[in-house]
Amino acid sequence: MAASGSGGSRADNGYGSQQQPRRRKGPGALATAYLVIYNVVMTAGWLVIAVGLVRAYLAKGSYHNLYYSIEKPLKFFQTGALLEILHCALGIVPSSVVLTAFQVMSRVFLTWAVTHSVKEVQTEDSVLLFVVAWTITEIIRYSFYTFSLLNHLPYLIKWARYTLFIILYPMGVSGELLTIYAALPFVRQSGLYSISLPNKYNFSFDYYTFLILVMISYIPIFPQLYFHMLHQRRKVLSHTEEHKKSE
Amino acid sequence: VEILDWKTKKQLCFLDKVEPNATIREIRLMFHKFYPQWYPARQSIKLDPKGKSLKDEEILQHLPVGTTATFYFKDLGPQIGWTMVFLIEYTGPLFIYFLFYFRMPFVYGLDESFTSSPHPVVNLACICHSFHYIKRLIETVFVHRFSHGTMPLRNIVKNCLYYWGFAAWLAYYINHPLYTPPSYGKKQINFAVVMFLLCEAGNFSIHVALSDLRRKGSKIRKIPYPTKNPFTWLFFFVSCPNYTYEVGTWISFTIMTQCVPVGLFTFLCFIQMTIWAKDKHCTYLREFKDYPSLRMPIIPFLL
């Protein structure tokens, strides 16, 4: 469900207008170098996943059960995104810690607490749906950041980042919801991650109900993020049009 | 004096013949006459559209304005007084806990309705929880002196959801038919009760000390100092001992009930109060040059 929203709230690529009374200090040279390396590595990682998917598809001849061929790089690179929360907390990336944490945690939750933990859903086609959506989104997003940091952003990447989400975001959300839904009966059966009373800590947790609540939470959250991205798109792409006209 | 809308910059009103020594409070009242729906508490009057709101006490001639002063107005939305806010926020948990303690029919299933727990600690927990919120209500009415008059109305929905929600969640487990009493039995419970009473007494002492600092209606801030009351001696080490004692109260309640949801609530309270304490501490440091350097915001020597 995490859209390519992290850092997308800065329509001016992070170089804020100087009219604000509090000038935001950008990352220093060392931090910029580190971020460039980070974003290049992540772009490469998601490309590996993309290539892995394509190769597996060509080898098997069908698009079923492709999860197993990219399981390890998916887990590694998606979990690596946790570093982005640290980047915001340290201030080297001008995004909100809370928003970034929310987006990354929701991805990590889906990767580990649903897809990894409930083995029976790994053969579902819905997994492919969100993996493909995530892969394309992340490749574009990380290359966008790389080019922005190097001050040399090709219009194509900017356009892709602010346009492809229109399809990819609903695609990813559908894949995620269908996967959680598919996991429900197995969670109920096995009592996965659930504690019941009585116990000496006087606590109970029903993972099945929790997953249902997670699914319900998509209803208010998804439209908000989607329309926010649409709004960003209008701002960013029209801003570039004006620049082009004035040249 | 002219007042413009902060966003559209349209002139909302022009106040003729305003005295140079008029305060912002008087200007707010004048503006209110033009727009009765915007009572003074919900008016944000500022010099700069994106700046901070001016305080009531500011005097017109001391502000950096020309012969025609231009102010920007922002509607802060419906406001609610602090006293009212606290009354609503604290009465909720008090009564919600009782719904679970008396085991209302729809809570634990019809078989368990109106039964009572065999464990004495459950009764004790109810007494302590109720005592805590009754004490808070009494303090709100008789002890506290608030510096800001109001808060936005929509905050109250958020706050109530938080306080009431957590009260329901922890009351559910403590009063549950399958509740397990603490592992170390009477020793644990007695220790917790003593700690609870000490922290409540401490918290109350601090609130009284803080309220004595300020005469009625005055908004001047002063540094709080320890008094003859030993509970206030925590002021030697900490800027906001009321928060320290509050966290102590909830820790003792967690020990008393040995219940994870209570522990979680305690943890969240601790985080929230640390944030408030740090803010308060920074404000003190900024306002008073001779602020005691030994003091930490909430935990002596540590935080």
Coordinates of N, CA and C in Angstrom, one line a residue, chain A residues 5-216:
Chain A
G5 N 5.2 7.8 -2.2 CA 4.9 9.1 -1.6 C 6.0 9.6 -0.8
S6 N 6.9 8.7 -0.3 CA 8.0 9.2 0.5 C 8.9 10.2 -0.3
G7 N 8.9 11.4 0.2 CA 9.7 12.4 -0.5 C 9.0 13.0 -1.7
G8 N 7.8 12.4 -2.0 CA 7.0 13.0 -3.1 C 6.3 14.3 -2.7
S9 N 6.2 14.5 -1.4 CA 5.5 15.7 -1.0 C 6.3 17.0 -1.3
R10 N 7.6 16.8 -1.7 CA 8.4 18.0 -2.1 C 8.3 18.1 -3.6
A11 N 7.4 18.9 -4.1 CA 7.3 19.0 -5.5 C 8.5 19.6 -6.2
D12 N 9.3 20.3 -5.4 CA 10.4 21.0 -6.0 C 11.7 20.2 -5.8
N13 N 11.6 18.9 -5.7 CA 12.8 18.0 -5.6 C 13.6 18.3 -4.4
G14 N 13.0 18.8 -3.3 CA 13.8 19.0 -2.1 C 14.6 20.3 -2.0
Y15 N 14.6 21.1 -3.1 CA 15.3 22.3 -3.0 C 14.3 23.4 -2.7
G16 N 14.1 23.7 -1.4 CA 13.0 24.5 -1.0 C 13.2 26.0 -1.4
S17 N 12.1 26.7 -1.5 CA 12.2 28.1 -1.9 C 12.8 28.9 -0.7
Q18 N 13.6 29.9 -1.1 CA 14.3 30.6 -0.1 C 13.5 31.6 0.6
Q19 N 12.1 31.7 0.3 CA 11.3 32.7 0.9 C 10.9 32.3 2.3
Q20 N 11.1 31.0 2.6 CA 10.6 30.6 4.0 C 11.6 31.2 5.0
P21 N 11.0 31.7 6.1 CA 11.9 32.3 7.2 C 12.9 31.3 7.7
R22 N 12.6 30.0 7.8 CA 13.5 29.0 8.3 C 14.1 28.2 7.1
R23 N 15.3 28.5 6.7 CA 15.8 27.8 5.5 C 16.2 26.4 5.9
R24 N 15.7 25.4 5.1 CA 16.0 24.0 5.5 C 17.4 23.7 5.0
K25 N 18.3 23.2 5.9 CA 19.6 22.9 5.4 C 19.5 21.6 4.7
G26 N 20.0 21.5 3.5 CA 20.0 20.3 2.7 C 21.1 19.3 3.3
P27 N 21.1 18.1 2.8 CA 22.1 17.2 3.3 C 23.5 17.6 2.9
G28 N 24.5 17.4 3.8 CA 25.9 17.8 3.5 C 26.4 16.9 2.4
A29 N 27.7 17.1 2.0 CA 28.3 16.4 0.9 C 28.4 14.9 1.2
L30 N 28.8 14.6 2.4 CA 28.9 13.2 2.8 C 27.6 12.5 2.8
A31 N 26.5 13.1 3.3 CA 25.2 12.6 3.4 C 24.7 12.4 2.0
T32 N 24.9 13.3 1.1 CA 24.5 13.2 -0.3 C 25.1 12.0 -1.0
A33 N 26.4 11.9 -0.8 CA 27.1 10.7 -1.4 C 26.5 9.4 -0.9
Y34 N 26.3 9.4 0.4 CA 25.7 8.1 1.0 C 24.4 7.9 0.4
L35 N 23.5 8.9 0.3 CA 22.2 8.8 -0.2 C 22.2 8.3 -1.7
V36 N 23.1 8.8 -2.4 CA 23.3 8.4 -3.8 C 23.6 6.9 -3.9
I37 N 24.5 6.5 -3.1 CA 24.9 5.1 -3.1 C 23.7 4.3 -2.6
Y38 N 23.0 4.7 -1.6 CA 21.8 4.0 -1.1 C 20.8 3.8 -2.2
N39 N 20.4 4.9 -2.9 CA 19.4 4.9 -3.9 C 19.8 4.1 -5.1
V40 N 21.1 4.1 -5.5 CA 21.6 3.3 -6.6 C 21.5 1.8 -6.2
V41 N 21.9 1.5 -5.0 CA 21.8 0.1 -4.6 C 20.4 -0.4 -4.6
M42 N 19.5 0.4 -4.1 CA 18.1 0.0 -4.1 C 17.5 -0.1 -5.5
T43 N 17.9 0.8 -6.4 CA 17.4 0.7 -7.8 C 17.9 -0.6 -8.4
A44 N 19.2 -0.9 -8.1 CA 19.8 -2.1 -8.6 C 19.1 -3.3 -8.1
G45 N 18.8 -3.3 -6.8 CA 18.1 -4.4 -6.1 C 16.8 -4.7 -6.7
W46 N 16.0 -3.7 -6.9 CA 14.7 -3.9 -7.5 C 14.8 -4.3 -9.0
L47 N 15.8 -3.9 -9.6 CA 16.0 -4.3 -11.0 C 16.3 -5.8 -11.0
V48 N 17.1 -6.3 -10.0 CA 17.4 -7.7 -9.9 C 16.1 -8.5 -9.7
I49 N 15.2 -7.9 -8.9 CA 13.9 -8.6 -8.7 C 13.1 -8.6 -10.0
A50 N 13.1 -7.5 -10.7 CA 12.4 -7.4 -12.0 C 12.9 -8.5 -13.0
V51 N 14.2 -8.5 -13.1 CA 14.9 -9.5 -14.0 C 14.6 -10.9 -13.6
G52 N 14.6 -11.1 -12.3 CA 14.3 -12.4 -11.8 C 12.9 -12.9 -12.1
L53 N 12.0 -12.0 -12.0 CA 10.6 -12.3 -12.4 C 10.5 -12.7 -13.9
V54 N 11.1 -11.8 -14.7 CA 11.0 -12.1 -16.1 C 11.7 -13.4 -16.5
R55 N 12.8 -13.7 -16.0 CA 13.5 -14.9 -16.3 C 12.7 -16.1 -15.8
A56 N 12.2 -16.0 -14.6 CA 11.4 -17.2 -14.1 C 10.2 -17.4 -14.9
Y57 N 9.5 -16.3 -15.4 CA 8.4 -16.4 -16.2 C 8.7 -17.1 -17.6
L58 N 9.8 -16.7 -18.1 CA 10.2 -17.3 -19.4 C 10.6 -18.7 -19.2
A59 N 11.2 -19.0 -18.1 CA 11.7 -20.4 -17.9 C 10.5 -21.3 -17.6
K60 N 9.5 -20.9 -16.8 CA 8.4 -21.7 -16.4 C 7.3 -21.7 -17.5
G61 N 7.2 -20.6 -18.2 CA 6.2 -20.5 -19.2 C 4.8 -20.1 -18.6
S62 N 4.7 -19.9 -17.3 CA 3.5 -19.4 -16.7 C 3.8 -18.4 -15.6
Y63 N 2.8 -17.6 -15.3 CA 3.1 -16.5 -14.3 C 2.7 -17.0 -12.9
H64 N 2.4 -18.3 -12.7 CA 2.0 -18.7 -11.3 C 3.3 -19.0 -10.5
N65 N 3.2 -18.9 -9.2 CA 4.2 -19.3 -8.3 C 5.6 -18.6 -8.6
L66 N 5.6 -17.4 -9.1 CA 6.9 -16.7 -9.4 C 7.5 -16.2 -8.1
Y67 N 6.7 -16.1 -7.0 CA 7.2 -15.6 -5.8 C 8.5 -16.2 -5.3
Y68 N 8.6 -17.6 -5.5 CA 9.7 -18.3 -5.0 C 11.0 -17.9 -5.6
S69 N 11.0 -17.5 -6.9 CA 12.2 -17.1 -7.6 C 12.8 -15.8 -7.1
I70 N 12.0 -14.9 -6.5 CA 12.5 -13.6 -6.1 C 12.3 -13.4 -4.6
E71 N 12.0 -14.5 -3.9 CA 11.7 -14.4 -2.5 C 12.8 -13.7 -1.7
K72 N 14.0 -14.1 -1.8 CA 15.1 -13.6 -1.0 C 15.5 -12.1 -1.3
P73 N 15.7 -11.8 -2.6 CA 15.9 -10.3 -2.9 C 14.8 -9.4 -2.5
L74 N 13.5 -9.9 -2.6 CA 12.4 -9.1 -2.2 C 12.5 -8.8 -0.8
K75 N 12.7 -9.9 0.0 CA 12.8 -9.7 1.5 C 13.9 -8.7 1.8
F76 N 15.0 -8.9 1.2 CA 16.2 -8.1 1.5 C 16.0 -6.7 1.2
F77 N 15.6 -6.4 0.0 CA 15.5 -5.0 -0.4 C 14.3 -4.3 0.2
Q78 N 13.2 -5.0 0.4 CA 12.1 -4.3 1.0 C 12.4 -4.0 2.4
T79 N 13.1 -4.9 3.1 CA 13.4 -4.7 4.5 C 14.4 -3.6 4.6
G80 N 15.3 -3.5 3.6 CA 16.3 -2.4 3.6 C 15.7 -1.1 3.6
A81 N 14.5 -1.0 3.1 CA 13.8 0.4 3.0 C 13.6 0.9 4.4
L82 N 13.8 0.1 5.5 CA 13.6 0.6 6.8 C 14.7 1.7 7.1
L83 N 15.8 1.7 6.4 CA 16.8 2.7 6.5 C 16.2 4.1 6.2
E84 N 15.2 4.1 5.4 CA 14.7 5.4 5.0 C 14.0 6.2 6.1
I85 N 13.5 5.4 7.1 CA 13.0 6.0 8.3 C 14.1 6.7 9.1
L86 N 15.3 6.0 9.1 CA 16.4 6.6 9.8 C 16.9 7.9 9.1
H87 N 16.8 7.9 7.7 CA 17.2 9.0 7.0 C 16.4 10.3 7.3
C88 N 15.1 10.0 7.5 CA 14.2 11.1 7.8 C 14.5 11.6 9.2
A89 N 14.7 10.6 10.1 CA 14.9 11.0 11.5 C 16.2 11.8 11.7
L90 N 17.2 11.5 10.9 CA 18.5 12.2 10.9 C 18.4 13.5 10.2
G91 N 17.4 13.7 9.4 CA 17.2 15.0 8.7 C 17.9 15.1 7.4
I92 N 18.5 14.0 6.9 CA 19.2 14.1 5.6 C 18.2 13.9 4.4
V93 N 17.0 13.5 4.8 CA 15.9 13.5 3.7 C 14.8 14.3 4.3
P94 N 14.3 15.3 3.5 CA 13.2 16.2 4.0 C 11.8 15.6 4.0
S95 N 11.6 14.5 4.5 CA 10.3 13.9 4.6 C 9.9 13.7 6.1
S96 N 8.6 13.5 6.3 CA 8.1 13.3 7.6 C 8.5 11.9 8.1
V97 N 9.0 11.8 9.3 CA 9.4 10.5 9.8 C 8.2 9.6 10.0
V98 N 7.1 10.2 10.5 CA 5.9 9.4 10.7 C 5.3 8.8 9.4
L99 N 5.2 9.7 8.4 CA 4.7 9.2 7.1 C 5.5 8.1 6.5
T100 N 6.8 8.4 6.5 CA 7.7 7.4 5.9 C 7.7 6.1 6.7
A101 N 7.7 6.2 8.0 CA 7.6 5.0 8.9 C 6.3 4.2 8.5
F102 N 5.3 4.9 8.4 CA 4.0 4.3 8.1 C 4.0 3.5 6.8
Q103 N 4.6 4.2 5.8 CA 4.6 3.5 4.4 C 5.5 2.3 4.4
V104 N 6.8 2.5 5.0 CA 7.7 1.4 5.0 C 7.2 0.2 5.9
M105 N 6.7 0.5 7.0 CA 6.2 -0.5 7.9 C 5.0 -1.3 7.3
S106 N 4.2 -0.6 6.5 CA 3.1 -1.4 5.9 C 3.6 -2.4 4.8
R107 N 4.7 -1.9 4.1 CA 5.3 -2.9 3.2 C 5.9 -4.0 3.8
V108 N 6.7 -3.7 4.9 CA 7.5 -4.7 5.6 C 6.5 -5.7 6.3
F109 N 5.3 -5.2 6.7 CA 4.3 -6.0 7.4 C 3.8 -7.0 6.3
L110 N 3.5 -6.5 5.1 CA 3.0 -7.4 4.1 C 4.0 -8.5 3.7
T111 N 5.3 -8.1 3.6 CA 6.3 -9.0 3.2 C 6.5 -10.1 4.2
W112 N 6.7 -9.7 5.5 CA 7.0 -10.7 6.5 C 5.8 -11.3 7.3
A113 N 4.9 -10.4 7.8 CA 3.9 -10.9 8.6 C 2.7 -11.5 7.9
V114 N 2.7 -11.3 6.6 CA 1.6 -12.0 5.8 C 2.2 -13.0 4.8
T115 N 3.0 -12.5 3.9 CA 3.4 -13.4 2.8 C 4.4 -14.5 3.3
H116 N 5.4 -14.0 4.2 CA 6.4 -15.0 4.7 C 5.7 -15.9 5.7
S117 N 4.9 -15.4 6.6 CA 4.4 -16.1 7.7 C 3.3 -17.1 7.3
V118 N 2.5 -16.8 6.4 CA 1.4 -17.7 6.0 C 1.8 -18.4 4.7
K119 N 2.5 -19.5 4.8 CA 3.1 -20.1 3.6 C 2.1 -20.4 2.5
E120 N 0.9 -20.7 2.9 CA -0.1 -21.1 1.9 C -0.5 -20.0 0.9
V121 N -0.2 -18.7 1.2 CA -0.6 -17.7 0.3 C 0.5 -17.4 -0.7
Q122 N 1.7 -18.1 -0.5 CA 2.8 -17.8 -1.4 C 2.5 -18.2 -2.9
T123 N 1.6 -19.1 -3.0 CA 1.3 -19.6 -4.4 C 0.1 -18.8 -5.0
E124 N -0.4 -17.8 -4.3 CA -1.5 -17.0 -4.8 C -1.0 -16.1 -5.9
D125 N -1.9 -15.8 -6.9 CA -1.5 -14.9 -7.9 C -1.5 -13.4 -7.4
S126 N -2.3 -13.2 -6.4 CA -2.3 -11.8 -5.9 C -0.9 -11.4 -5.4
V127 N -0.1 -12.3 -5.0 CA 1.2 -11.9 -4.6 C 2.0 -11.3 -5.7
L128 N 1.9 -12.0 -6.9 CA 2.5 -11.5 -8.1 C 2.0 -10.1 -8.4
L129 N 0.7 -9.8 -8.2 CA 0.1 -8.5 -8.5 C 0.9 -7.4 -7.7
F130 N 1.0 -7.6 -6.4 CA 1.6 -6.5 -5.7 C 3.1 -6.5 -5.9
V131 N 3.8 -7.7 -6.1 CA 5.2 -7.7 -6.3 C 5.6 -6.9 -7.5
V132 N 4.8 -7.1 -8.6 CA 5.1 -6.4 -9.9 C 4.9 -4.9 -9.6
A133 N 3.7 -4.5 -9.0 CA 3.5 -3.1 -8.7 C 4.6 -2.5 -7.9
W134 N 5.0 -3.2 -6.9 CA 6.1 -2.6 -6.0 C 7.4 -2.5 -6.8
T135 N 7.7 -3.5 -7.6 CA 9.0 -3.5 -8.3 C 9.1 -2.3 -9.3
I136 N 8.0 -2.2 -10.1 CA 8.1 -1.0 -11.1 C 8.1 0.3 -10.3
T137 N 7.3 0.4 -9.3 CA 7.2 1.7 -8.5 C 8.6 2.0 -7.9
E138 N 9.2 1.0 -7.3 CA 10.4 1.2 -6.6 C 11.6 1.5 -7.5
I139 N 11.6 0.9 -8.7 CA 12.7 1.1 -9.6 C 12.6 2.6 -10.0
I140 N 11.4 3.1 -10.4 CA 11.3 4.5 -10.8 C 11.6 5.4 -9.6
R141 N 11.1 5.1 -8.4 CA 11.2 5.9 -7.3 C 12.7 6.1 -6.9
Y142 N 13.4 5.0 -6.8 CA 14.8 5.1 -6.4 C 15.7 5.8 -7.4
S143 N 15.4 5.6 -8.8 CA 16.2 6.3 -9.8 C 15.8 7.7 -9.8
F144 N 14.5 8.1 -9.5 CA 14.1 9.5 -9.3 C 15.0 10.1 -8.2
Y145 N 15.1 9.5 -7.1 CA 15.9 10.1 -6.0 C 17.4 10.2 -6.4
T146 N 17.9 9.2 -7.1 CA 19.3 9.2 -7.5 C 19.5 10.4 -8.4
F147 N 18.7 10.6 -9.4 CA 18.9 11.7 -10.3 C 18.7 13.0 -9.7
S148 N 17.7 13.1 -8.8 CA 17.5 14.4 -8.1 C 18.7 14.8 -7.3
L149 N 19.3 13.8 -6.6 CA 20.4 14.1 -5.7 C 21.6 14.6 -6.6
L150 N 21.7 14.0 -7.8 CA 22.8 14.4 -8.7 C 22.4 15.6 -9.5
N151 N 21.2 16.2 -9.2 CA 20.8 17.5 -9.9 C 20.6 17.3 -11.3
H152 N 20.2 16.1 -11.8 CA 20.1 15.9 -13.2 C 19.0 15.0 -13.5
L153 N 17.7 15.5 -13.3 CA 16.6 14.7 -13.4 C 16.0 14.7 -14.8
P154 N 16.0 13.5 -15.5 CA 15.4 13.5 -16.8 C 13.9 13.6 -16.7
Y155 N 13.3 14.3 -17.6 CA 11.8 14.5 -17.5 C 11.1 13.2 -17.5
L156 N 11.6 12.2 -18.2 CA 11.0 10.9 -18.3 C 10.8 10.3 -17.0
I157 N 11.8 10.3 -16.2 CA 11.7 9.7 -14.8 C 10.7 10.4 -14.0
K158 N 10.7 11.8 -14.0 CA 9.8 12.5 -13.3 C 8.4 12.2 -13.7
W159 N 8.2 12.2 -15.0 CA 6.9 11.9 -15.6 C 6.4 10.5 -15.1
A160 N 7.3 9.5 -15.2 CA 7.0 8.2 -14.9 C 6.6 8.1 -13.4
R161 N 7.3 8.7 -12.6 CA 7.1 8.7 -11.1 C 5.7 9.2 -10.8
Y162 N 5.3 10.3 -11.4 CA 4.1 11.0 -11.1 C 2.9 10.5 -12.0
T163 N 3.1 9.6 -12.9 CA 2.0 9.2 -13.7 C 1.7 7.7 -13.6
L164 N 2.8 6.8 -13.6 CA 2.5 5.4 -13.5 C 1.8 4.9 -12.3
F165 N 1.9 5.8 -11.2 CA 1.2 5.3 -10.0 C -0.3 5.2 -10.2
I166 N -0.8 5.9 -11.2 CA -2.2 5.9 -11.4 C -2.7 4.5 -11.6
I167 N -1.9 3.7 -12.3 CA -2.2 2.3 -12.5 C -1.6 1.4 -11.4
L168 N -0.4 1.7 -11.1 CA 0.4 0.8 -10.2 C -0.2 0.8 -8.7
Y169 N -0.6 2.0 -8.3 CA -1.1 2.0 -6.9 C -2.3 1.2 -6.7
P170 N -3.4 1.4 -7.5 CA -4.5 0.5 -7.3 C -4.1 -1.0 -7.5
M171 N -3.2 -1.2 -8.4 CA -2.8 -2.6 -8.7 C -2.2 -3.2 -7.4
G172 N -1.2 -2.5 -6.8 CA -0.6 -2.9 -5.6 C -1.6 -3.1 -4.5
V173 N -2.5 -2.2 -4.3 CA -3.4 -2.3 -3.2 C -4.3 -3.5 -3.4
S174 N -4.7 -3.8 -4.6 CA -5.6 -4.9 -4.9 C -4.8 -6.2 -4.5
G175 N -3.6 -6.3 -5.0 CA -2.7 -7.5 -4.7 C -2.6 -7.7 -3.2
E176 N -2.3 -6.6 -2.5 CA -2.2 -6.7 -1.0 C -3.4 -7.2 -0.3
L177 N -4.6 -6.5 -0.7 CA -5.8 -6.9 0.0 C -6.2 -8.3 -0.3
L178 N -6.0 -8.8 -1.6 CA -6.4 -10.1 -1.9 C -5.5 -11.1 -1.2
T179 N -4.2 -10.8 -1.0 CA -3.3 -11.7 -0.3 C -3.7 -11.8 1.2
I180 N -4.0 -10.6 1.8 CA -4.4 -10.7 3.2 C -5.7 -11.5 3.3
Y181 N -6.6 -11.3 2.4 CA -7.9 -12.0 2.4 C -7.6 -13.5 2.3
A182 N -6.7 -13.9 1.4 CA -6.4 -15.3 1.2 C -5.7 -15.9 2.5
A183 N -5.0 -15.1 3.2 CA -4.3 -15.6 4.4 C -5.3 -15.9 5.6
L184 N -6.4 -15.2 5.6 CA -7.3 -15.3 6.7 C -7.7 -16.7 7.2
P185 N -8.2 -17.6 6.3 CA -8.6 -18.9 6.8 C -7.4 -19.6 7.5
F186 N -6.2 -19.5 7.0 CA -5.1 -20.2 7.5 C -4.6 -19.6 8.9
V187 N -4.8 -18.3 9.0 CA -4.5 -17.7 10.3 C -5.5 -18.2 11.4
R188 N -6.8 -18.2 11.0 CA -7.8 -18.7 11.9 C -7.5 -20.1 12.3
Q189 N -7.2 -21.0 11.3 CA -6.9 -22.4 11.6 C -5.8 -22.6 12.6
S190 N -4.7 -21.9 12.3 CA -3.4 -22.2 13.1 C -3.3 -21.3 14.3
G191 N -4.2 -20.3 14.4 CA -4.0 -19.4 15.6 C -2.7 -18.6 15.5
L192 N -2.2 -18.3 14.3 CA -1.0 -17.6 14.1 C -0.9 -16.3 14.9
Y193 N 0.2 -16.0 15.6 CA 0.5 -14.8 16.3 C -0.7 -14.4 17.2
S194 N -1.4 -15.3 17.7 CA -2.5 -15.0 18.6 C -2.3 -15.5 20.0
I195 N -2.7 -14.7 21.0 CA -2.7 -15.2 22.4 C -4.1 -15.1 22.9
S196 N -4.4 -16.1 23.8 CA -5.8 -16.0 24.4 C -5.7 -16.1 25.9
L197 N -6.8 -15.6 26.5 CA -6.8 -15.6 28.0 C -7.1 -17.1 28.4
P198 N -6.9 -17.5 29.6 CA -6.1 -16.7 30.6 C -4.6 -16.9 30.5
N199 N -3.9 -15.9 30.8 CA -2.4 -16.0 30.9 C -1.9 -15.0 31.9
K200 N -0.7 -15.1 32.4 CA -0.3 -14.3 33.5 C -0.1 -12.8 33.2
Y201 N -0.1 -12.5 31.9 CA 0.1 -11.1 31.5 C -1.2 -10.4 31.2
N202 N -2.3 -11.2 31.3 CA -3.6 -10.7 31.1 C -3.7 -9.9 29.8
F203 N -3.4 -10.6 28.8 CA -3.4 -9.9 27.5 C -4.0 -10.9 26.4
S204 N -4.7 -10.4 25.5 CA -5.1 -11.3 24.4 C -4.9 -10.6 23.0
F205 N -4.7 -11.3 22.0 CA -4.5 -10.7 20.7 C -5.0 -11.7 19.7
D206 N -5.9 -11.3 18.8 CA -6.4 -12.1 17.8 C -5.9 -11.6 16.4
Y207 N -4.9 -12.3 15.8 CA -4.3 -11.9 14.6 C -5.3 -11.8 13.4
Y208 N -6.3 -12.7 13.5 CA -7.3 -12.8 12.5 C -8.1 -11.5 12.4
T209 N -8.6 -11.1 13.6 CA -9.3 -9.8 13.7 C -8.4 -8.6 13.3
F210 N -7.2 -8.7 13.7 CA -6.2 -7.7 13.4 C -6.1 -7.5 11.9
L211 N -6.0 -8.6 11.2 CA -5.9 -8.5 9.7 C -7.1 -7.9 9.1
I212 N -8.3 -8.3 9.6 CA -9.5 -7.7 9.1 C -9.5 -6.2 9.3
L213 N -9.1 -5.8 10.5 CA -9.0 -4.3 10.8 C -8.0 -3.6 9.8
V214 N -6.9 -4.3 9.5 CA -5.9 -3.8 8.6 C -6.6 -3.6 7.2
M215 N -7.3 -4.6 6.8 CA -8.0 -4.5 5.5 C -9.0 -3.3 5.5
I216 N -9.7 -3.2 6.6 CA -10.7 -2.1 6.7 C -10.0 -0.7 6.6

